[in-house]
Amino acid sequence: MTKCDFCKKEITTIPFICKYCGGTFCEEHRMPEAHKCPGIHADSLISPLEPISVSPPSKVLKGSAADELSVVKRMDEEFDQHLDYVLENRLDDIVKFGRNFSAIDLAVYLVKNFGKILFFDPLLTLAQQYAIADVEIVNEAGGISGRSGFNLALFGDPGTGKTFASKDFILGDPEKGVPAHGLPGRNRYCGGMTPARFIQIGRAYEGKKFVFIVTELREWFTHSSGMVEPLKLAMEHGIITKETYREIVEPYRFTSFFSVNYNATIKSGKEYKVSMRDPNFNAVEDRMLCRLHVLTKERYEALAEAQARAWRGETKYELANEIRDHLTLVHAIETVHPKIRGMFPKKPVLLTERTIDLITATRKTILEHIGYKDTLSFSPRLEMRTLQLASALSLISYFKHEEKDVLPMDDQAVRLALRFYVEEAAIRSRESFDSAHILFDLGIYLADEDLARGIRST
């Protein structure tokens, strides 16, 4: 079995190859600073008085990946500039804001602006922004149970608000009066990008945490065959390579995440069919946190009402700046950004036995309501997505636990994540059970009046 070149322990997962020094490392020591990479610290080993030359890294970016470096540099500068602004002008205010802000407060803010039916979509896209710091989820025994980062897919009927939630709400749209809520300089919009170009430029993002926003994922499967395997590898942070008669893309590890949209046809009997022709696309879906949008009468009315409120100027994004600054600060802390190192400690999210018991109870209740079936239409990965969503929403409470070494799972964050679990299982089971009834029976149902008033029931 392969051993880590730094800690000399056996590697039980996929080994990570450092692009700077070429060494093999475990998950804990995969980043250059974690294994004191000689490739990036070579300059410090050279005396300025000695005319010694250092060979460049063996892997040199070429072609599209080299061109993309200018885009990466610009986005890094955007993030750094915003972080500088927060640290110099808003630090005390944002820390104070964070001490009184949690997942339920975010949910209340979104319900106020979008209503009780539509609020969950921007909640998911904003949760992903917190999640991409890829924070460790640790258990009470001290081991690592997973990481917070997840890929996100909003799919379903056209005109159901998918693009607004994944793009406009995150990046902002001045023409619509929508301020940006997502991370500055950490979202790579892929409008018009071909899948071949994505594979080419992905190497420029190796070792970085970005969100690739693809609002029309179907186009990637229309213009290029064989995309299932590269996407699977990308979503699993595996090694990507490509060889054609025209070019060879050298192997690299993709470490970022996806936020995608695509259409699906809703058939009778609650069955849906995605617009991708590839029969293996369900393998890609299985590696994402998915949310199906059905244009029901209730959703149509909710969309129309939200639009009318926007026309009248009643939609108020009064917390947009605070949320974005808070998100920026938490991301910088959890990714150990050089500008903030030593100011606030990086903390993992603690998975408690209570959270595991809630997920287990939810699973058992769902299976009881589904009844006997030869096969299920969802996999155990749905529970991992639930855990990741709860962890991401718990990161919002970072400043509420300044005295602790770990961030405990926020109770309301878990409730919101379990709501996703139950509703997604219901949809994939063709709504063979009432999701609201299960949530109420389990005692994790967030009533409309709770969201409206922001009651923190336990």
CSV table of C-alpha atoms in Angstrom, one decimal:
chain,number,residue,atom,x,y,z
A,1,MET,CA,0.0,0.0,0.0
A,2,THR,CA,1.3,3.5,-0.8
A,3,LYS,CA,2.6,5.6,2.0
A,4,CYS,CA,2.5,9.4,2.5
A,5,ASP,CA,6.0,10.9,1.7
A,6,PHE,CA,5.5,13.4,4.6
A,7,CYS,CA,4.0,11.4,7.6
A,8,LYS,CA,5.0,8.0,6.3
A,9,LYS,CA,1.5,6.6,7.1
A,10,GLU,CA,-0.3,4.2,4.7
A,11,ILE,CA,-2.7,6.0,2.4
A,12,THR,CA,-6.2,4.4,2.7
A,13,THR,CA,-7.9,6.8,0.1
A,14,ILE,CA,-6.8,8.1,-3.3
A,15,PRO,CA,-3.2,9.4,-3.0
A,16,PHE,CA,-2.6,13.1,-3.9
A,17,ILE,CA,0.3,13.9,-6.3
A,18,CYS,CA,1.8,17.4,-5.6
A,19,LYS,CA,2.2,19.3,-8.8
A,20,TYR,CA,5.2,21.2,-7.4
A,21,CYS,CA,7.5,18.5,-6.0
A,22,GLY,CA,5.9,15.3,-7.5
A,23,GLY,CA,5.6,13.7,-4.1
A,24,THR,CA,2.7,11.4,-3.0
A,25,PHE,CA,0.7,12.5,0.0
A,26,CYS,CA,-2.3,11.6,2.1
A,27,GLU,CA,-5.5,13.7,2.3
A,28,GLU,CA,-4.2,15.6,5.5
A,29,HIS,CA,-0.9,16.6,3.8
A,30,ARG,CA,-2.1,17.1,0.2
A,31,MET,CA,-1.6,20.9,0.2
A,32,PRO,CA,1.9,22.2,-0.4
A,33,GLU,CA,2.0,24.1,2.9
A,34,ALA,CA,0.9,21.0,4.8
A,35,HIS,CA,3.8,18.9,3.6
A,36,LYS,CA,6.3,21.8,3.5
A,37,CYS,CA,6.7,21.4,-0.3
A,38,PRO,CA,10.2,22.0,-1.4
A,39,GLY,CA,8.9,23.0,-4.8
A,40,ILE,CA,7.3,26.2,-3.5
A,41,HIS,CA,9.8,26.9,-0.8
A,42,ALA,CA,12.8,26.5,-3.1
A,43,ASP,CA,13.5,30.3,-3.2
A,44,SER,CA,14.0,30.4,0.6
A,45,LEU,CA,16.6,27.7,0.4
A,46,ILE,CA,18.9,29.7,-2.0
A,47,SER,CA,21.3,32.3,-0.7
A,48,PRO,CA,21.0,35.5,-2.6
A,49,LEU,CA,24.8,35.7,-2.9
A,50,GLU,CA,25.2,32.4,-4.6
A,51,PRO,CA,24.5,32.2,-8.4
A,52,ILE,CA,22.4,29.0,-8.1
A,53,SER,CA,19.5,28.4,-10.5
A,54,VAL,CA,16.5,26.5,-9.5
A,55,SER,CA,14.7,24.3,-12.1
A,56,PRO,CA,11.0,25.2,-12.6
A,57,PRO,CA,8.4,22.7,-11.7
A,58,SER,CA,8.1,19.7,-14.0
A,59,LYS,CA,4.5,20.5,-14.8
A,60,VAL,CA,4.2,23.7,-16.9
A,61,LEU,CA,0.8,25.0,-17.9
A,62,LYS,CA,0.4,25.3,-21.7
A,63,GLY,CA,-2.3,26.4,-24.1
A,64,SER,CA,-5.7,27.2,-22.7
A,65,ALA,CA,-4.7,26.4,-19.1
A,66,ALA,CA,-1.9,28.9,-19.3
A,67,ASP,CA,-4.3,31.5,-20.8
A,68,GLU,CA,-6.8,30.8,-18.0
A,69,LEU,CA,-4.1,31.7,-15.4
A,70,SER,CA,-4.9,35.4,-16.1
A,71,VAL,CA,-8.6,34.7,-15.2
A,72,VAL,CA,-7.5,32.9,-12.0
A,73,LYS,CA,-5.2,35.8,-11.1
A,74,ARG,CA,-7.9,38.4,-11.6
A,75,MET,CA,-10.4,36.4,-9.5
A,76,ASP,CA,-7.8,35.9,-6.7
A,77,GLU,CA,-7.2,39.7,-6.7
A,78,GLU,CA,-11.0,40.3,-6.5
A,79,PHE,CA,-11.2,38.1,-3.5
A,80,ASP,CA,-8.2,39.6,-1.8
A,81,GLN,CA,-9.4,43.2,-2.4
A,82,HIS,CA,-12.8,42.4,-0.9
A,83,LEU,CA,-11.1,40.6,2.1
A,84,ASP,CA,-8.9,43.7,2.6
A,85,TYR,CA,-11.9,45.9,2.6
A,86,VAL,CA,-13.6,43.7,5.2
A,87,LEU,CA,-10.5,43.5,7.4
A,88,GLU,CA,-9.8,47.3,7.3
A,89,ASN,CA,-13.4,48.7,7.5
A,90,ARG,CA,-15.9,46.0,8.6
A,91,LEU,CA,-14.2,43.4,10.8
A,92,ASP,CA,-15.7,44.3,14.1
A,93,ASP,CA,-19.2,44.8,12.6
A,94,ILE,CA,-19.1,41.5,10.7
A,95,VAL,CA,-17.9,39.6,13.8
A,96,LYS,CA,-20.7,41.1,15.8
A,97,PHE,CA,-23.1,40.3,13.0
A,98,GLY,CA,-21.8,36.7,12.9
A,99,ARG,CA,-22.4,36.2,16.6
A,100,ASN,CA,-26.1,36.7,16.0
A,101,PHE,CA,-26.5,35.1,12.6
A,102,SER,CA,-27.2,31.4,11.9
A,103,ALA,CA,-28.8,29.1,9.4
A,104,ILE,CA,-32.3,29.9,10.6
A,105,ASP,CA,-31.7,33.6,10.3
A,106,LEU,CA,-30.5,33.1,6.7
A,107,ALA,CA,-33.7,31.1,6.0
A,108,VAL,CA,-35.9,33.8,7.5
A,109,TYR,CA,-34.1,36.5,5.3
A,110,LEU,CA,-34.8,34.4,2.2
A,111,VAL,CA,-38.4,33.6,3.1
A,112,LYS,CA,-39.0,37.3,3.5
A,113,ASN,CA,-37.7,38.0,0.0
A,114,PHE,CA,-38.8,35.0,-1.9
A,115,GLY,CA,-41.6,33.3,0.0
A,116,LYS,CA,-41.8,29.9,1.7
A,117,ILE,CA,-41.9,27.9,-1.6
A,118,LEU,CA,-38.9,29.5,-3.4
A,119,PHE,CA,-36.6,30.3,-0.5
A,120,PHE,CA,-34.9,26.8,-0.4
A,121,ASP,CA,-33.2,27.3,-3.8
A,122,PRO,CA,-31.1,30.3,-2.9
A,123,LEU,CA,-30.6,28.7,0.5
A,124,LEU,CA,-28.9,25.8,-1.2
A,125,THR,CA,-26.8,27.9,-3.6
A,126,LEU,CA,-25.6,30.1,-0.7
A,127,ALA,CA,-24.9,27.1,1.5
A,128,GLN,CA,-22.6,25.8,-1.3
A,129,GLN,CA,-20.7,29.0,-1.1
A,130,TYR,CA,-19.9,28.3,2.5
A,131,ALA,CA,-19.3,24.7,1.8
A,132,ILE,CA,-16.5,25.1,-0.8
A,133,ALA,CA,-14.0,25.8,2.0
A,134,ASP,CA,-14.2,22.0,2.1
A,135,VAL,CA,-14.0,22.0,5.9
A,136,GLU,CA,-13.4,18.7,7.7
A,137,ILE,CA,-16.4,17.0,9.3
A,138,VAL,CA,-15.0,15.3,12.4
A,139,ASN,CA,-16.8,12.7,14.6
A,140,GLU,CA,-16.8,12.5,18.4
A,141,ALA,CA,-14.1,9.8,18.3
A,142,GLY,CA,-11.7,12.3,16.6
A,143,GLY,CA,-11.8,10.8,13.1
A,144,ILE,CA,-12.8,12.5,9.8
A,145,SER,CA,-16.2,11.6,8.6
A,146,GLY,CA,-16.1,13.7,5.4
A,147,ARG,CA,-15.8,17.2,4.1
A,148,SER,CA,-18.3,20.0,3.7
A,149,GLY,CA,-17.8,20.7,-0.1
A,150,PHE,CA,-20.5,19.5,-2.5
A,151,ASN,CA,-21.6,19.8,-6.1
A,152,LEU,CA,-25.1,21.2,-6.7
A,153,ALA,CA,-27.7,20.7,-9.4
A,154,LEU,CA,-31.0,22.5,-9.8
A,155,PHE,CA,-33.0,20.7,-12.5
A,156,GLY,CA,-36.6,20.4,-13.8
A,157,ASP,CA,-39.2,22.4,-15.8
A,158,PRO,CA,-38.0,25.5,-17.6
A,159,GLY,CA,-38.9,28.8,-16.0
A,160,THR,CA,-38.9,27.6,-12.4
A,161,GLY,CA,-36.2,30.0,-11.1
A,162,LYS,CA,-33.1,27.7,-11.5
A,163,THR,CA,-30.8,30.2,-13.2
A,164,PHE,CA,-31.8,33.0,-10.7
A,165,ALA,CA,-30.8,30.9,-7.7
A,166,SER,CA,-27.6,29.6,-9.1
A,167,LYS,CA,-26.3,32.6,-11.1
A,168,ASP,CA,-28.1,35.9,-10.5
A,169,PHE,CA,-28.5,35.6,-6.7
A,170,ILE,CA,-24.8,34.5,-6.3
A,171,LEU,CA,-23.1,36.8,-8.9
A,172,GLY,CA,-25.6,39.6,-8.7
A,173,ASP,CA,-27.6,41.2,-11.5
A,174,PRO,CA,-27.6,45.1,-11.5
A,175,GLU,CA,-30.2,45.3,-14.2
A,176,LYS,CA,-32.6,43.3,-12.0
A,177,GLY,CA,-31.6,45.1,-8.9
A,178,VAL,CA,-30.2,41.9,-7.4
A,179,PRO,CA,-26.9,42.4,-5.3
A,180,ALA,CA,-24.3,39.6,-5.3
A,181,HIS,CA,-24.6,37.3,-2.3
A,182,GLY,CA,-21.9,34.8,-3.2
A,183,LEU,CA,-18.1,34.8,-2.7
A,184,PRO,CA,-16.2,37.5,-4.6
A,185,GLY,CA,-13.7,36.0,-7.0
A,186,ARG,CA,-14.5,32.4,-6.3
A,187,ASN,CA,-17.2,31.7,-8.9
A,188,ARG,CA,-16.2,30.9,-12.5
A,189,TYR,CA,-19.3,31.4,-14.7
A,190,CYS,CA,-19.1,28.9,-17.6
A,191,GLY,CA,-21.7,30.4,-20.0
A,192,GLY,CA,-20.8,29.6,-23.5
A,193,MET,CA,-17.9,27.3,-22.4
A,194,THR,CA,-17.6,24.0,-24.2
A,195,PRO,CA,-16.8,20.8,-22.2
A,196,ALA,CA,-13.5,20.4,-24.1
A,197,ARG,CA,-12.4,23.9,-23.0
A,198,PHE,CA,-13.4,23.0,-19.4
A,199,ILE,CA,-11.1,20.0,-19.4
A,200,GLN,CA,-8.3,22.1,-20.9
A,201,ILE,CA,-8.6,25.0,-18.4
A,202,GLY,CA,-9.3,22.9,-15.3
A,203,ARG,CA,-5.6,22.4,-14.6
A,204,ALA,CA,-5.3,26.1,-13.9
A,205,TYR,CA,-7.5,25.6,-10.8
A,206,GLU,CA,-5.7,22.6,-9.4
A,207,GLY,CA,-5.4,22.9,-5.6
A,208,LYS,CA,-8.0,25.8,-5.6
A,209,LYS,CA,-11.6,26.0,-4.4
A,210,PHE,CA,-13.9,27.6,-6.9
A,211,VAL,CA,-17.5,27.1,-8.0
A,212,PHE,CA,-18.0,26.4,-11.7
A,213,ILE,CA,-21.5,27.7,-12.6
A,214,VAL,CA,-22.9,25.9,-15.6
A,215,THR,CA,-26.4,27.1,-16.3
A,216,GLU,CA,-27.0,24.9,-19.3
A,217,LEU,CA,-25.3,21.6,-18.6
A,218,ARG,CA,-27.3,19.9,-21.4
A,219,GLU,CA,-25.1,21.7,-23.9
A,220,TRP,CA,-22.0,19.9,-22.6
A,221,PHE,CA,-23.6,16.5,-23.5
A,222,THR,CA,-25.0,17.8,-26.8
A,223,HIS,CA,-21.7,19.0,-28.2
A,224,SER,CA,-19.4,16.4,-26.8
A,225,SER,CA,-19.8,12.7,-26.2
A,226,GLY,CA,-18.1,10.8,-23.3
A,227,MET,CA,-18.6,13.5,-20.7
A,228,VAL,CA,-19.9,11.3,-18.0
A,229,GLU,CA,-16.5,9.9,-16.9
A,230,PRO,CA,-14.7,13.3,-16.9
A,231,LEU,CA,-17.5,14.9,-14.9
A,232,LYS,CA,-17.5,12.0,-12.4
A,233,LEU,CA,-13.8,12.3,-11.9
A,234,ALA,CA,-14.1,16.1,-11.5
A,235,MET,CA,-16.9,15.8,-8.9
A,236,GLU,CA,-14.9,13.2,-7.0
A,237,HIS,CA,-11.7,15.4,-7.1
A,238,GLY,CA,-10.0,12.7,-9.1
A,239,ILE,CA,-7.3,12.8,-11.8
A,240,ILE,CA,-8.5,14.2,-15.1
A,241,THR,CA,-6.8,13.7,-18.4
A,242,LYS,CA,-7.8,13.5,-22.1
A,243,GLU,CA,-6.1,12.2,-25.2
A,244,THR,CA,-7.3,12.8,-28.7
A,245,TYR,CA,-5.7,12.9,-32.1
A,246,ARG,CA,-5.5,16.7,-31.8
A,247,GLU,CA,-4.2,17.1,-28.2
A,248,ILE,CA,-3.1,15.6,-25.0
A,249,VAL,CA,-4.3,17.1,-21.7
A,250,GLU,CA,-1.8,16.1,-19.0
A,251,PRO,CA,-3.2,14.6,-15.8
A,252,TYR,CA,-4.3,17.0,-13.1
A,253,ARG,CA,-6.5,16.8,-10.0
A,254,PHE,CA,-9.7,19.0,-10.1
A,255,THR,CA,-10.3,20.4,-6.6
A,256,SER,CA,-13.2,22.8,-7.3
A,257,PHE,CA,-17.0,22.3,-7.4
A,258,PHE,CA,-20.0,22.6,-9.8
A,259,SER,CA,-23.3,24.4,-9.6
A,260,VAL,CA,-25.3,23.3,-12.6
A,261,ASN,CA,-28.8,23.7,-14.1
A,262,TYR,CA,-30.5,21.5,-16.7
A,263,ASN,CA,-34.1,20.8,-17.8
A,264,ALA,CA,-36.1,17.7,-17.2
A,265,THR,CA,-39.4,16.6,-18.5
A,266,ILE,CA,-42.0,15.7,-15.8
A,267,LYS,CA,-44.1,12.8,-16.9
A,268,SER,CA,-47.4,11.4,-15.5
A,269,GLY,CA,-47.0,9.5,-12.3
A,270,LYS,CA,-44.4,12.1,-11.0
A,271,GLU,CA,-41.6,10.4,-13.1
A,272,TYR,CA,-39.1,12.7,-14.7
A,273,LYS,CA,-36.7,12.4,-17.6
A,274,VAL,CA,-33.6,14.6,-17.9
A,275,SER,CA,-32.7,16.3,-21.2
A,276,MET,CA,-29.3,14.5,-21.4
A,277,ARG,CA,-29.1,11.7,-23.9
A,278,ASP,CA,-26.3,9.8,-22.2
A,279,PRO,CA,-27.9,6.8,-20.4
A,280,ASN,CA,-25.1,6.9,-17.8
A,281,PHE,CA,-25.9,10.5,-16.7
A,282,ASN,CA,-27.5,9.2,-13.5
A,283,ALA,CA,-24.0,8.5,-12.3
A,284,VAL,CA,-23.2,12.2,-12.5
A,285,GLU,CA,-26.5,13.1,-10.7
A,286,ASP,CA,-25.6,10.7,-7.9
A,287,ARG,CA,-22.5,12.8,-7.2
A,288,MET,CA,-24.4,16.0,-6.7
A,289,LEU,CA,-26.8,17.5,-4.3
A,290,CYS,CA,-29.9,17.6,-6.5
A,291,ARG,CA,-33.1,19.6,-6.3
A,292,LEU,CA,-35.9,19.0,-8.7
A,293,HIS,CA,-38.1,21.9,-9.8
A,294,VAL,CA,-41.7,21.1,-10.9
A,295,LEU,CA,-43.8,23.9,-12.3
A,296,THR,CA,-46.8,23.2,-10.2
A,297,LYS,CA,-49.7,25.7,-9.7
A,298,GLU,CA,-48.3,26.6,-6.3
A,299,ARG,CA,-44.8,27.2,-7.7
A,300,TYR,CA,-46.1,29.2,-10.6
A,301,GLU,CA,-48.1,31.4,-8.2
A,302,ALA,CA,-45.0,31.8,-5.9
A,303,LEU,CA,-42.9,32.9,-8.9
A,304,ALA,CA,-45.5,35.3,-10.1
A,305,GLU,CA,-45.9,36.8,-6.6
A,306,ALA,CA,-42.1,37.2,-6.2
A,307,GLN,CA,-42.0,38.9,-9.6
A,308,ALA,CA,-44.8,41.3,-8.6
A,309,ARG,CA,-43.0,42.2,-5.4
A,310,ALA,CA,-39.9,43.0,-7.3
A,311,TRP,CA,-41.9,45.2,-9.7
A,312,ARG,CA,-43.3,47.1,-6.8
A,313,GLY,CA,-39.9,47.5,-5.2
A,314,GLU,CA,-40.9,45.4,-2.2
A,315,THR,CA,-38.0,42.9,-2.4
A,316,LYS,CA,-35.4,44.2,0.0
A,317,TYR,CA,-31.9,42.7,0.1
A,318,GLU,CA,-31.1,44.5,3.3
A,319,LEU,CA,-28.6,41.9,4.5
A,320,ALA,CA,-26.8,41.3,1.2
A,321,ASN,CA,-23.6,43.1,2.1
A,322,GLU,CA,-23.5,41.6,5.6
A,323,ILE,CA,-24.0,38.1,4.3
A,324,ARG,CA,-21.4,38.5,1.6
A,325,ASP,CA,-18.8,40.0,4.0
A,326,HIS,CA,-19.5,37.3,6.6
A,327,LEU,CA,-19.2,34.6,3.9
A,328,THR,CA,-15.9,36.1,2.7
A,329,LEU,CA,-14.5,36.2,6.2
A,330,VAL,CA,-15.5,32.6,7.1
A,331,HIS,CA,-14.1,31.3,3.8
A,332,ALA,CA,-10.8,33.1,4.4
A,333,ILE,CA,-10.6,31.6,7.9
A,334,GLU,CA,-11.4,28.1,6.9
A,335,THR,CA,-9.0,28.1,3.9
A,336,VAL,CA,-6.3,29.6,6.1
A,337,HIS,CA,-5.8,32.7,3.9
A,338,PRO,CA,-2.5,34.4,4.4
A,339,LYS,CA,-4.1,37.8,5.1
A,340,ILE,CA,-6.0,36.3,8.1
A,341,ARG,CA,-3.7,33.6,9.4
A,342,GLY,CA,-3.3,33.9,13.1
A,343,MET,CA,-6.4,36.1,13.6
A,344,PHE,CA,-9.0,33.4,13.8
A,345,PRO,CA,-8.4,29.6,13.9
A,346,LYS,CA,-9.6,27.2,11.3
A,347,LYS,CA,-12.2,24.8,12.8
A,348,PRO,CA,-13.7,21.6,11.7
A,349,VAL,CA,-17.5,20.9,12.0
A,350,LEU,CA,-18.3,18.3,14.8
A,351,LEU,CA,-20.7,15.5,13.8
A,352,THR,CA,-22.5,14.6,16.9
A,353,GLU,CA,-24.3,11.3,17.8
A,354,ARG,CA,-27.5,13.3,17.9
A,355,THR,CA,-27.2,14.3,14.2
A,356,ILE,CA,-26.4,10.7,13.2
A,357,ASP,CA,-29.5,9.5,15.2
A,358,LEU,CA,-31.7,12.1,13.4
A,359,ILE,CA,-30.4,11.0,9.9
A,360,THR,CA,-30.9,7.3,10.9
A,361,ALA,CA,-34.5,8.0,12.1
A,362,THR,CA,-35.3,9.9,9.0
A,363,ARG,CA,-34.0,7.1,6.8
A,364,LYS,CA,-36.1,4.5,8.7
A,365,THR,CA,-39.2,6.6,8.5
A,366,ILE,CA,-38.8,7.2,4.7
A,367,LEU,CA,-38.3,3.5,4.0
A,368,GLU,CA,-41.3,2.6,6.1
A,369,HIS,CA,-43.5,5.0,4.1
A,370,ILE,CA,-42.1,3.8,0.8
A,371,GLY,CA,-43.0,0.3,1.6
A,372,TYR,CA,-41.7,-2.8,-0.3
A,373,LYS,CA,-39.8,-2.1,-3.5
A,374,ASP,CA,-37.3,-4.2,-5.4
A,375,THR,CA,-35.1,-1.1,-6.0
A,376,LEU,CA,-34.9,2.4,-4.7
A,377,SER,CA,-34.5,5.5,-6.9
A,378,PHE,CA,-31.9,7.1,-4.6
A,379,SER,CA,-28.6,6.0,-3.2
A,380,PRO,CA,-27.0,6.2,0.2
A,381,ARG,CA,-25.0,9.2,-1.1
A,382,LEU,CA,-28.2,11.2,-0.4
A,383,GLU,CA,-27.4,10.9,3.3
A,384,MET,CA,-23.8,12.2,2.7
A,385,ARG,CA,-25.2,15.2,0.8
A,386,THR,CA,-27.5,15.8,3.8
A,387,LEU,CA,-24.6,15.7,6.2
A,388,GLN,CA,-22.6,18.1,3.9
A,389,LEU,CA,-25.5,20.5,3.7
A,390,ALA,CA,-25.9,20.5,7.5
A,391,SER,CA,-22.2,21.1,7.9
A,392,ALA,CA,-22.2,24.0,5.4
A,393,LEU,CA,-25.1,25.7,7.1
A,394,SER,CA,-23.4,25.1,10.5
A,395,LEU,CA,-20.4,27.1,9.2
A,396,ILE,CA,-22.6,30.2,9.3
A,397,SER,CA,-22.5,30.0,13.1
A,398,TYR,CA,-18.7,30.2,13.2
A,399,PHE,CA,-18.6,33.4,15.4
A,400,LYS,CA,-21.2,32.0,17.8
A,401,HIS,CA,-18.6,29.4,19.0
A,402,GLU,CA,-15.4,31.5,19.3
A,403,GLU,CA,-14.5,29.8,22.5
A,404,LYS,CA,-14.6,26.3,21.0
A,405,ASP,CA,-12.1,24.3,19.0
A,406,VAL,CA,-14.8,22.8,16.8
A,407,LEU,CA,-18.1,24.0,15.3
A,408,PRO,CA,-21.0,21.9,16.6
A,409,MET,CA,-23.7,21.0,14.2
A,410,ASP,CA,-26.3,23.7,14.4
A,411,ASP,CA,-29.7,22.2,15.3
A,412,GLN,CA,-31.7,24.3,12.8
A,413,ALA,CA,-29.0,23.6,10.1
A,414,VAL,CA,-29.6,19.9,10.6
A,415,ARG,CA,-33.4,20.4,10.4
A,416,LEU,CA,-33.0,22.3,7.1
A,417,ALA,CA,-30.7,19.6,5.8
A,418,LEU,CA,-33.2,16.8,6.8
A,419,ARG,CA,-35.9,18.7,5.0
A,420,PHE,CA,-33.8,18.5,1.9
A,421,TYR,CA,-33.3,14.7,2.5
A,422,VAL,CA,-37.0,13.9,2.9
A,423,GLU,CA,-38.2,16.1,0.0
A,424,GLU,CA,-35.6,14.8,-2.4
A,425,ALA,CA,-36.3,11.2,-1.4
A,426,ALA,CA,-40.0,11.9,-2.0
A,427,ILE,CA,-39.4,13.4,-5.4
A,428,ARG,CA,-37.1,10.5,-6.5
A,429,SER,CA,-39.7,8.1,-5.3
A,430,ARG,CA,-42.4,9.8,-7.4
A,431,GLU,CA,-43.9,11.3,-4.3
A,432,SER,CA,-45.1,7.9,-3.0
A,433,PHE,CA,-45.2,9.5,0.5
A,434,ASP,CA,-46.1,12.9,2.0
A,435,SER,CA,-42.8,14.6,2.9
A,436,ALA,CA,-44.4,17.2,5.2
A,437,HIS,CA,-46.1,14.4,7.2
A,438,ILE,CA,-42.8,12.7,7.7
A,439,LEU,CA,-41.0,15.9,8.8
A,440,PHE,CA,-43.8,16.6,11.3
A,441,ASP,CA,-43.7,13.1,12.7
A,442,LEU,CA,-40.0,13.3,13.2
A,443,GLY,CA,-40.2,16.6,15.0
A,444,ILE,CA,-38.0,18.4,12.5
A,445,TYR,CA,-40.7,20.2,10.6
A,446,LEU,CA,-40.1,24.0,10.3
A,447,ALA,CA,-43.6,25.5,10.3
A,448,ASP,CA,-44.3,28.5,8.1
A,449,GLU,CA,-44.8,30.7,11.1
A,450,ASP,CA,-41.5,29.6,12.5
A,451,LEU,CA,-39.7,30.7,9.4
A,452,ALA,CA,-41.7,33.9,9.3
A,453,ARG,CA,-40.8,34.9,12.9
A,454,GLY,CA,-37.4,33.2,13.1
A,455,ILE,CA,-38.3,31.0,16.1
A,456,ARG,CA,-35.4,28.8,17.1
A,457,SER,CA,-37.3,25.8,18.4
A,458,THR,CA,-35.3,22.7,19.5
